Amino acid sequence: MSIQSVGIVGAGQMGNGIAHVFALSGYDVLLNDISEDALNRALSLIDKNMERQVQREKITAEYKAASLARIRTTTKLAELGPSDLIIEAATEREMVKQAIFEDLLPHLKPETILTSNTSSISITRLASRTDRPEKFMGFHFMNPVPVMQLVELIRGIATDEPTYKALHLVVEKLGKTAASAEDFPAFIVNRILIPMINEAVYTLYEGVGNVQSIDMALKLGANHPMGPLELADFIGLDTCLAIMNVLYDGLADTKYRPCPLLTKYVEAGWLGRKTQRGFYDYRGDTPVPTR
């Protein structure tokens, strides 16, 4: 399967990062979002992040210009139909993802590979709602995409070997490393990472430590580059809660029960960096703990 063109659904934090790395690797990219403003913000951010790479002499100014020229945008989902590979990078809600794939199906080439950047939702279940479960996979990039080396490849029960091999080659061309994961809730990285964050929120909830002491303890005591609450703000508290709910529902084990304090923050709209408030308040010059 020769993959030259890539359609990306969703121009948010993950979608624009995925577009960035594919364009740098020579793929033709068509980035889709329902919002023209979101697409413009994504292009501006990609430009800014590539310029940072130019300043660090990782790429040349000429290569940056050529890479940016490979990215086109559209608000019309149907225009992604001719792509060799589709990567869905929309919000972490199963109904939204299913609706996107159902809307795409009438416009796709028979050989188009469908993938989801989901961090937790069943690939087998998403694939079953399409006309090509054998050409459907989980394609989970880590955030921030241009920096993080890992890509999780998740096969659904029906995924065929040519599809897996084609995506493995794509990961290699991107200069990243693939880790194969079985199709169980949250796969590998988030099966381990998000419950750790949830436990950190419980530690805060129960008064064992405050935000600052919990983050300092893990940074200095476990050599983590970011504390778990700082990391939760970076990921998005709504995403953390969604993944915990997938684990809790999918594995039926009380150890995955989302912390009530995490739920409360999400209900308040304090979702972390993207809303300027989460476990830290980012509205000033320096982040300030909120508890």
Coordinates of C-alpha atoms in Angstrom, one line a residue:
M1 CA 0.0 0.0 0.0
S2 CA 1.6 3.2 -1.2
I3 CA 0.6 6.2 1.0
Q4 CA 1.3 9.6 -0.5
S5 CA -1.6 11.8 0.7
V6 CA -3.0 12.1 4.2
G7 CA -6.3 13.5 5.4
I8 CA -6.5 14.7 9.0
V9 CA -9.8 15.3 10.8
G10 CA -9.5 17.8 13.6
A11 CA -7.1 20.8 13.7
G12 CA -6.7 21.0 17.4
Q13 CA -3.6 20.2 19.6
M14 CA -3.1 16.7 18.1
G15 CA -4.3 17.3 14.6
N16 CA -2.0 20.3 13.9
G17 CA 1.0 18.4 15.3
I18 CA 0.2 15.4 13.1
A19 CA -0.1 17.6 10.1
H20 CA 3.2 19.2 11.0
V21 CA 5.2 15.9 11.1
F22 CA 3.6 14.5 8.0
A23 CA 4.3 17.6 5.9
L24 CA 7.9 17.6 7.1
S25 CA 8.2 14.0 5.9
G26 CA 7.0 14.8 2.4
Y27 CA 3.4 13.8 2.5
D28 CA 0.6 15.9 1.0
V29 CA -1.7 16.9 3.9
L30 CA -5.3 18.0 3.8
L31 CA -6.3 19.2 7.3
N32 CA -10.0 19.4 8.1
D33 CA -12.0 21.1 10.8
I34 CA -15.6 22.4 11.1
S35 CA -14.1 25.8 12.1
E36 CA -12.2 28.0 9.6
D37 CA -10.8 29.9 12.7
A38 CA -9.4 26.6 14.1
L39 CA -7.8 25.8 10.7
N40 CA -6.2 29.3 10.6
R41 CA -4.9 28.9 14.2
A42 CA -3.5 25.5 13.3
L43 CA -1.6 26.9 10.3
S44 CA -0.2 29.7 12.4
L45 CA 0.9 27.3 15.1
I46 CA 2.5 24.9 12.6
D47 CA 4.4 27.9 11.1
K48 CA 5.6 29.0 14.5
N49 CA 6.7 25.5 15.5
M50 CA 8.5 25.0 12.2
E51 CA 10.2 28.4 12.6
R52 CA 11.5 27.2 16.0
Q53 CA 13.0 24.2 14.2
V54 CA 14.7 26.5 11.7
Q55 CA 16.2 28.6 14.5
R56 CA 17.5 25.4 16.1
E57 CA 19.0 24.4 12.7
K58 CA 17.0 21.2 12.5
I59 CA 15.5 22.2 9.1
T60 CA 16.3 25.0 6.6
A61 CA 14.0 27.9 5.9
E62 CA 13.6 26.5 2.4
Y63 CA 12.5 23.2 3.7
K64 CA 10.1 24.8 6.1
A65 CA 8.5 26.7 3.2
A66 CA 8.2 23.6 1.1
S67 CA 6.7 21.7 4.0
L68 CA 4.1 24.4 4.7
A69 CA 3.1 24.4 1.0
R70 CA 2.2 20.7 1.3
I71 CA -0.5 21.5 3.9
R72 CA -4.0 22.5 2.6
T73 CA -7.1 23.0 4.7
T74 CA -10.8 22.4 4.2
T75 CA -14.0 22.6 6.3
K76 CA -15.6 20.0 4.0
L77 CA -15.1 16.5 5.3
A78 CA -16.0 15.0 1.8
E79 CA -12.8 16.6 0.3
L80 CA -10.7 14.1 2.3
G81 CA -12.1 11.3 0.2
P82 CA -9.2 10.9 -2.3
S83 CA -6.6 10.6 0.5
D84 CA -4.6 7.4 0.8
L85 CA -4.7 7.6 4.6
I86 CA -7.2 9.2 7.0
I87 CA -6.3 10.1 10.5
E88 CA -9.2 11.1 12.8
A89 CA -8.0 13.4 15.6
A90 CA -11.2 14.8 16.9
T91 CA -12.4 15.1 20.5
E92 CA -12.2 11.9 22.7
R93 CA -15.9 11.1 22.4
E94 CA -16.9 7.8 20.7
M95 CA -20.1 9.1 19.2
V96 CA -18.3 12.0 17.6
K97 CA -15.7 9.7 16.1
Q98 CA -18.3 7.3 14.8
A99 CA -20.2 10.1 13.2
I100 CA -17.1 11.3 11.4
F101 CA -16.3 7.9 10.0
E102 CA -19.9 7.4 8.8
D103 CA -19.9 10.7 7.1
L104 CA -16.6 9.9 5.4
L105 CA -17.5 6.5 4.0
P106 CA -19.4 7.5 0.9
H107 CA -16.4 9.6 -0.3
L108 CA -13.5 7.2 0.2
K109 CA -11.4 5.2 -2.3
P110 CA -11.7 1.4 -1.7
E111 CA -8.1 1.2 -0.7
T112 CA -8.1 4.1 1.7
I113 CA -6.8 3.2 5.2
L114 CA -8.8 4.6 8.1
T115 CA -7.2 5.4 11.5
S116 CA -8.1 7.0 14.8
N117 CA -5.7 8.9 17.0
T118 CA -7.9 7.9 20.0
S119 CA -6.0 7.5 23.2
S120 CA -8.4 5.0 24.8
I121 CA -11.5 4.0 22.7
S122 CA -12.0 0.5 21.3
I123 CA -10.5 0.2 17.8
T124 CA -12.6 -2.9 17.1
R125 CA -15.8 -1.1 17.9
L126 CA -14.9 2.0 15.8
A127 CA -13.9 -0.2 12.9
S128 CA -17.2 -2.2 13.1
R129 CA -19.1 1.0 12.1
T130 CA -17.2 1.3 8.8
D131 CA -17.2 -0.7 5.5
R132 CA -13.5 -1.6 5.9
P133 CA -12.7 -3.0 9.4
E134 CA -9.7 -4.8 7.9
K135 CA -8.2 -1.4 6.8
F136 CA -8.8 0.3 10.2
M137 CA -6.3 0.8 13.0
G138 CA -5.5 2.9 16.0
F139 CA -2.7 5.4 15.2
H140 CA -2.0 7.0 18.5
F141 CA 0.5 9.9 18.5
M142 CA 1.9 11.4 21.7
N143 CA 1.6 15.1 22.5
P144 CA 3.4 17.3 21.5
V145 CA 3.6 15.3 18.2
P146 CA 6.7 17.1 16.7
V147 CA 8.7 16.3 19.8
M148 CA 7.5 12.9 21.1
Q149 CA 9.1 9.8 19.5
L150 CA 6.5 7.2 20.1
V151 CA 3.4 6.1 18.0
E152 CA 1.2 3.4 19.3
L153 CA -0.2 1.1 16.6
I154 CA -3.3 -0.7 17.7
R155 CA -4.9 -3.4 15.6
G156 CA -8.6 -4.1 15.8
I157 CA -9.8 -7.7 15.7
A158 CA -10.3 -7.5 11.9
T159 CA -7.2 -5.4 11.0
D160 CA -5.2 -7.2 8.2
E161 CA -1.4 -7.5 8.0
P162 CA -0.9 -5.3 4.9
T163 CA -2.6 -2.4 6.8
Y164 CA -0.4 -2.9 9.8
K165 CA 2.8 -3.1 7.7
A166 CA 1.8 0.0 5.7
L167 CA 1.4 2.1 8.9
H168 CA 4.5 0.7 10.4
L169 CA 6.4 2.0 7.3
V170 CA 4.7 5.4 7.7
V171 CA 5.9 5.6 11.3
E172 CA 9.5 4.8 10.1
K173 CA 9.3 7.5 7.4
L174 CA 8.2 10.0 10.0
G175 CA 11.4 9.2 11.9
K176 CA 9.4 7.9 14.9
T177 CA 9.2 4.6 16.8
A178 CA 6.2 2.3 16.7
A179 CA 5.0 0.3 19.7
S180 CA 2.3 -2.3 19.0
A181 CA -0.5 -2.5 21.5
E182 CA -3.5 -4.8 21.8
D183 CA -7.0 -3.4 21.6
F184 CA -7.8 -3.1 25.3
P185 CA -9.0 0.1 27.0
A186 CA -6.4 2.9 26.9
F187 CA -3.8 0.6 25.2
I188 CA -0.3 0.9 26.8
V189 CA 0.7 4.4 27.6
N190 CA -2.5 5.8 28.9
R191 CA -3.4 2.5 30.7
I192 CA -0.4 3.2 32.9
L193 CA -0.1 7.0 32.8
I194 CA -3.7 8.3 33.3
P195 CA -4.4 6.1 36.4
M196 CA -1.1 7.5 37.9
I197 CA -2.5 11.0 37.3
N198 CA -5.9 10.0 38.8
E199 CA -4.0 8.7 41.9
A200 CA -2.2 12.1 42.1
V201 CA -5.6 13.8 42.1
Y202 CA -6.8 11.5 44.8
T203 CA -3.7 12.4 46.8
L204 CA -4.7 16.0 46.4
Y205 CA -8.4 15.3 47.2
E206 CA -7.5 13.4 50.4
G207 CA -5.2 16.2 51.6
V208 CA -2.0 14.1 51.5
G209 CA -0.3 17.0 49.8
N210 CA -1.0 20.2 47.9
V211 CA -0.6 20.7 44.2
Q212 CA 3.0 22.0 44.5
S213 CA 4.2 19.3 46.9
I214 CA 2.7 16.5 44.8
D215 CA 4.3 17.7 41.6
M216 CA 7.6 18.4 43.3
A217 CA 7.6 14.9 44.9
L218 CA 7.3 13.2 41.5
K219 CA 9.7 15.4 39.7
L220 CA 12.5 15.2 42.4
G221 CA 11.6 11.8 43.9
A222 CA 10.9 9.8 40.7
N223 CA 12.8 12.0 38.2
H224 CA 9.7 12.8 36.1
P225 CA 10.2 15.8 33.8
M226 CA 6.7 17.2 34.8
G227 CA 4.6 16.6 37.9
P228 CA 1.4 14.5 37.4
L229 CA -0.9 17.5 38.0
E230 CA 1.1 19.8 35.7
L231 CA 1.0 17.0 33.2
A232 CA -2.8 16.6 33.6
D233 CA -3.2 20.3 32.8
F234 CA -1.0 19.9 29.7
I235 CA -3.1 16.9 28.5
G236 CA -6.4 18.4 29.4
L237 CA -8.5 17.4 32.4
D238 CA -11.4 16.6 30.2
T239 CA -9.3 14.1 28.3
C240 CA -7.9 12.6 31.5
L241 CA -11.5 12.1 32.8
A242 CA -12.7 10.6 29.5
I243 CA -9.9 8.1 29.5
M244 CA -10.5 7.2 33.2
N245 CA -14.2 6.6 32.3
V246 CA -13.2 4.3 29.4
L247 CA -11.0 2.3 31.8
Y248 CA -13.7 2.2 34.5
D249 CA -16.4 1.1 32.1
G250 CA -14.3 -1.2 30.0
L251 CA -12.5 -3.1 32.7
A252 CA -15.2 -3.0 35.4
D253 CA -12.5 -2.5 38.2
T254 CA -13.0 0.0 41.0
K255 CA -9.3 0.9 40.9
Y256 CA -10.1 2.9 37.8
R257 CA -12.8 5.0 39.4
P258 CA -12.3 8.7 38.4
C259 CA -11.4 10.9 41.4
P260 CA -14.5 13.1 42.3
L261 CA -12.1 16.1 42.4
L262 CA -11.1 15.5 38.7
T263 CA -14.8 15.4 37.8
K264 CA -15.4 18.6 39.7
Y265 CA -12.7 20.5 37.9
V266 CA -14.0 19.4 34.5
E267 CA -17.6 20.4 35.5
A268 CA -16.2 23.8 36.4
G269 CA -14.6 24.1 33.0
W270 CA -11.2 24.2 34.5
L271 CA -9.6 21.9 31.9
G272 CA -5.9 22.9 32.3
R273 CA -3.7 25.0 30.0
K274 CA -6.3 25.2 27.2
T275 CA -8.8 27.1 29.4
Q276 CA -6.0 28.9 31.4
R277 CA -7.1 27.2 34.6
G278 CA -6.8 23.7 36.0
F279 CA -4.6 22.5 38.9
Y280 CA -2.7 25.7 38.1
D281 CA -3.9 29.1 37.2
Y282 CA -2.1 30.2 34.0
R283 CA -3.6 33.7 33.7
G284 CA -0.7 35.5 35.2
D285 CA 3.0 35.6 34.3
T286 CA 3.7 32.5 36.4
P287 CA 1.4 29.4 36.9
V288 CA -0.1 29.5 40.4
P289 CA -1.5 26.3 42.1
T290 CA -5.3 26.4 42.6
R291 CA -5.2 24.2 45.7

